[in-house]
């Protein structure tokens, strides 16, 4: 059931990102937190879904012929970082937006169950 929730959140975040831009990530995650306020880990599920959605964008872009593999090392070299850093930043950014938004969405409704 958790895997299905992650995939569903990823699809909604991907659609929201296409339609509204990056700021759709915390909006969708907060809405998920409100809807799934009785689940145990709304922040973790939203973060995993957001990272999966943006990772899917990277995969689709790479398969579509975008120079993802050649651009990342160039970008990383200009910032004096390892070549994998832009990939990780692309996955961490939506996850770090989604996790607290989903937690706050669940918390606003007063039904968040802390991990035991």
mmCIF file of C-alpha atoms in Angstrom:
data_model
loop_
_atom_site.group_PDB
_atom_site.id
_atom_site.type_symbol
_atom_site.label_atom_id
_atom_site.label_comp_id
_atom_site.label_asym_id
_atom_site.label_seq_id
_atom_site.Cartn_x
_atom_site.Cartn_y
_atom_site.Cartn_z
ATOM 1 C CA UNK A 1 0.000 0.000 0.000
ATOM 2 C CA UNK A 2 2.859 2.373 0.789
ATOM 3 C CA UNK A 3 4.446 1.767 -2.606
ATOM 4 C CA UNK A 4 1.158 2.582 -4.290
ATOM 5 C CA UNK A 5 0.912 5.826 -2.314
ATOM 6 C CA UNK A 6 4.454 6.820 -3.291
ATOM 7 C CA UNK A 7 3.698 6.161 -6.961
ATOM 8 C CA UNK A 8 0.403 8.059 -6.780
ATOM 9 C CA UNK A 9 2.050 11.044 -5.086
ATOM 10 C CA UNK A 10 4.835 10.937 -7.693
ATOM 11 C CA UNK A 11 2.325 11.038 -10.546
ATOM 12 C CA UNK A 12 0.388 13.946 -9.044
ATOM 13 C CA UNK A 13 3.583 15.876 -8.275
ATOM 14 C CA UNK A 14 4.872 15.234 -11.800
ATOM 15 C CA UNK A 15 1.624 16.516 -13.296
ATOM 16 C CA UNK A 16 1.593 19.501 -10.953
ATOM 17 C CA UNK A 17 5.179 20.345 -11.854
ATOM 18 C CA UNK A 18 4.378 20.256 -15.556
ATOM 19 C CA UNK A 19 1.334 22.476 -15.124
ATOM 20 C CA UNK A 20 2.399 24.858 -12.349
ATOM 21 C CA UNK A 21 6.162 24.641 -11.920
ATOM 22 C CA UNK A 22 8.348 23.671 -8.993
ATOM 23 C CA UNK A 23 6.172 25.336 -6.371
ATOM 24 C CA UNK A 24 3.474 22.734 -7.050
ATOM 25 C CA UNK A 25 5.607 20.247 -5.094
ATOM 26 C CA UNK A 26 4.888 21.664 -1.609
ATOM 27 C CA UNK A 27 1.272 22.428 -2.522
ATOM 28 C CA UNK A 28 0.598 18.860 -3.652
ATOM 29 C CA UNK A 29 2.542 17.463 -0.693
ATOM 30 C CA UNK A 30 0.557 19.577 1.777
ATOM 31 C CA UNK A 31 -2.675 18.397 0.168
ATOM 32 C CA UNK A 32 -1.446 14.820 0.492
ATOM 33 C CA UNK A 33 -0.665 15.447 4.152
ATOM 34 C CA UNK A 34 -4.217 16.658 4.743
ATOM 35 C CA UNK A 35 -5.737 13.692 2.902
ATOM 36 C CA UNK A 36 -3.414 11.093 4.456
ATOM 37 C CA UNK A 37 -3.319 12.619 7.931
ATOM 38 C CA UNK A 38 -3.976 9.251 9.557
ATOM 39 C CA UNK A 39 -1.082 7.519 7.855
ATOM 40 C CA UNK A 40 2.099 7.035 9.837
ATOM 41 C CA UNK A 41 4.647 8.728 7.590
ATOM 42 C CA UNK A 42 3.053 11.337 5.322
ATOM 43 C CA UNK A 43 6.268 13.348 5.055
ATOM 44 C CA UNK A 44 8.394 10.374 4.077
ATOM 45 C CA UNK A 45 5.900 9.176 1.481
ATOM 46 C CA UNK A 46 5.607 12.650 -0.031
ATOM 47 C CA UNK A 47 9.396 13.070 -0.098
ATOM 48 C CA UNK A 48 9.882 9.717 -1.817
ATOM 49 C CA UNK A 49 7.158 10.536 -4.334
ATOM 50 C CA UNK A 50 8.648 13.940 -5.099
ATOM 51 C CA UNK A 51 12.137 12.510 -5.614
ATOM 52 C CA UNK A 52 10.672 9.773 -7.807
ATOM 53 C CA UNK A 53 8.769 12.322 -9.895
ATOM 54 C CA UNK A 54 11.780 14.533 -10.558
ATOM 55 C CA UNK A 55 14.019 11.504 -11.065
ATOM 56 C CA UNK A 56 11.522 10.387 -13.673
ATOM 57 C CA UNK A 57 11.901 13.751 -15.372
ATOM 58 C CA UNK A 58 15.651 13.249 -15.516
ATOM 59 C CA UNK A 59 15.149 9.805 -17.012
ATOM 60 C CA UNK A 60 12.655 11.012 -19.598
ATOM 61 C CA UNK A 61 14.930 13.903 -20.530
ATOM 62 C CA UNK A 62 17.912 11.580 -20.896
ATOM 63 C CA UNK A 63 15.936 9.132 -23.031
ATOM 64 C CA UNK A 64 14.606 11.998 -25.124
ATOM 65 C CA UNK A 65 18.087 13.054 -26.120
ATOM 66 C CA UNK A 66 18.741 15.872 -23.667
ATOM 67 C CA UNK A 67 22.431 16.130 -22.744
ATOM 68 C CA UNK A 68 21.860 15.185 -19.103
ATOM 69 C CA UNK A 69 24.949 12.975 -18.792
ATOM 70 C CA UNK A 70 27.279 15.486 -20.388
ATOM 71 C CA UNK A 71 25.839 18.598 -18.754
ATOM 72 C CA UNK A 72 25.974 17.332 -15.185
ATOM 73 C CA UNK A 73 29.768 16.914 -15.007
ATOM 74 C CA UNK A 74 30.244 20.316 -16.657
ATOM 75 C CA UNK A 75 27.931 21.974 -14.166
ATOM 76 C CA UNK A 76 29.563 20.165 -11.259
ATOM 77 C CA UNK A 77 33.049 21.123 -12.435
ATOM 78 C CA UNK A 78 32.077 24.781 -12.608
ATOM 79 C CA UNK A 79 31.022 24.592 -8.951
ATOM 80 C CA UNK A 80 33.994 22.414 -7.953
ATOM 81 C CA UNK A 81 31.733 19.546 -6.905
ATOM 82 C CA UNK A 82 31.675 15.845 -7.787
ATOM 83 C CA UNK A 83 29.868 14.887 -11.000
ATOM 84 C CA UNK A 84 26.993 13.257 -9.114
ATOM 85 C CA UNK A 85 26.126 16.412 -7.126
ATOM 86 C CA UNK A 86 23.692 17.954 -9.667
ATOM 87 C CA UNK A 87 21.795 14.671 -9.875
ATOM 88 C CA UNK A 88 21.505 14.449 -6.108
ATOM 89 C CA UNK A 89 20.456 18.092 -5.840
ATOM 90 C CA UNK A 90 17.741 17.459 -8.424
ATOM 91 C CA UNK A 91 16.377 14.638 -6.281
ATOM 92 C CA UNK A 92 16.912 16.287 -2.896
ATOM 93 C CA UNK A 93 15.259 19.620 -3.749
ATOM 94 C CA UNK A 94 11.703 18.294 -4.254
ATOM 95 C CA UNK A 95 12.083 15.837 -1.384
ATOM 96 C CA UNK A 96 13.107 18.629 0.969
ATOM 97 C CA UNK A 97 10.138 20.695 -0.201
ATOM 98 C CA UNK A 98 7.620 17.858 0.065
ATOM 99 C CA UNK A 99 8.491 16.326 3.434
ATOM 100 C CA UNK A 100 7.805 19.320 5.696
ATOM 101 C CA UNK A 101 4.819 20.394 3.589
ATOM 102 C CA UNK A 102 3.153 16.992 3.998
ATOM 103 C CA UNK A 103 3.962 16.924 7.701
ATOM 104 C CA UNK A 104 2.479 20.390 8.182
ATOM 105 C CA UNK A 105 -0.578 19.457 6.126
ATOM 106 C CA UNK A 106 -1.172 16.483 8.408
ATOM 107 C CA UNK A 107 -0.372 18.507 11.509
ATOM 108 C CA UNK A 108 -2.822 21.296 10.628
ATOM 109 C CA UNK A 109 -5.615 18.744 10.671
ATOM 110 C CA UNK A 110 -4.488 17.599 14.121
ATOM 111 C CA UNK A 111 -4.283 13.948 13.245
ATOM 112 C CA UNK A 112 -0.578 13.284 12.811
ATOM 113 C CA UNK A 113 0.519 10.043 14.428
ATOM 114 C CA UNK A 114 4.186 10.330 15.437
ATOM 115 C CA UNK A 115 6.429 7.361 14.657
ATOM 116 C CA UNK A 116 6.652 4.919 17.520
#
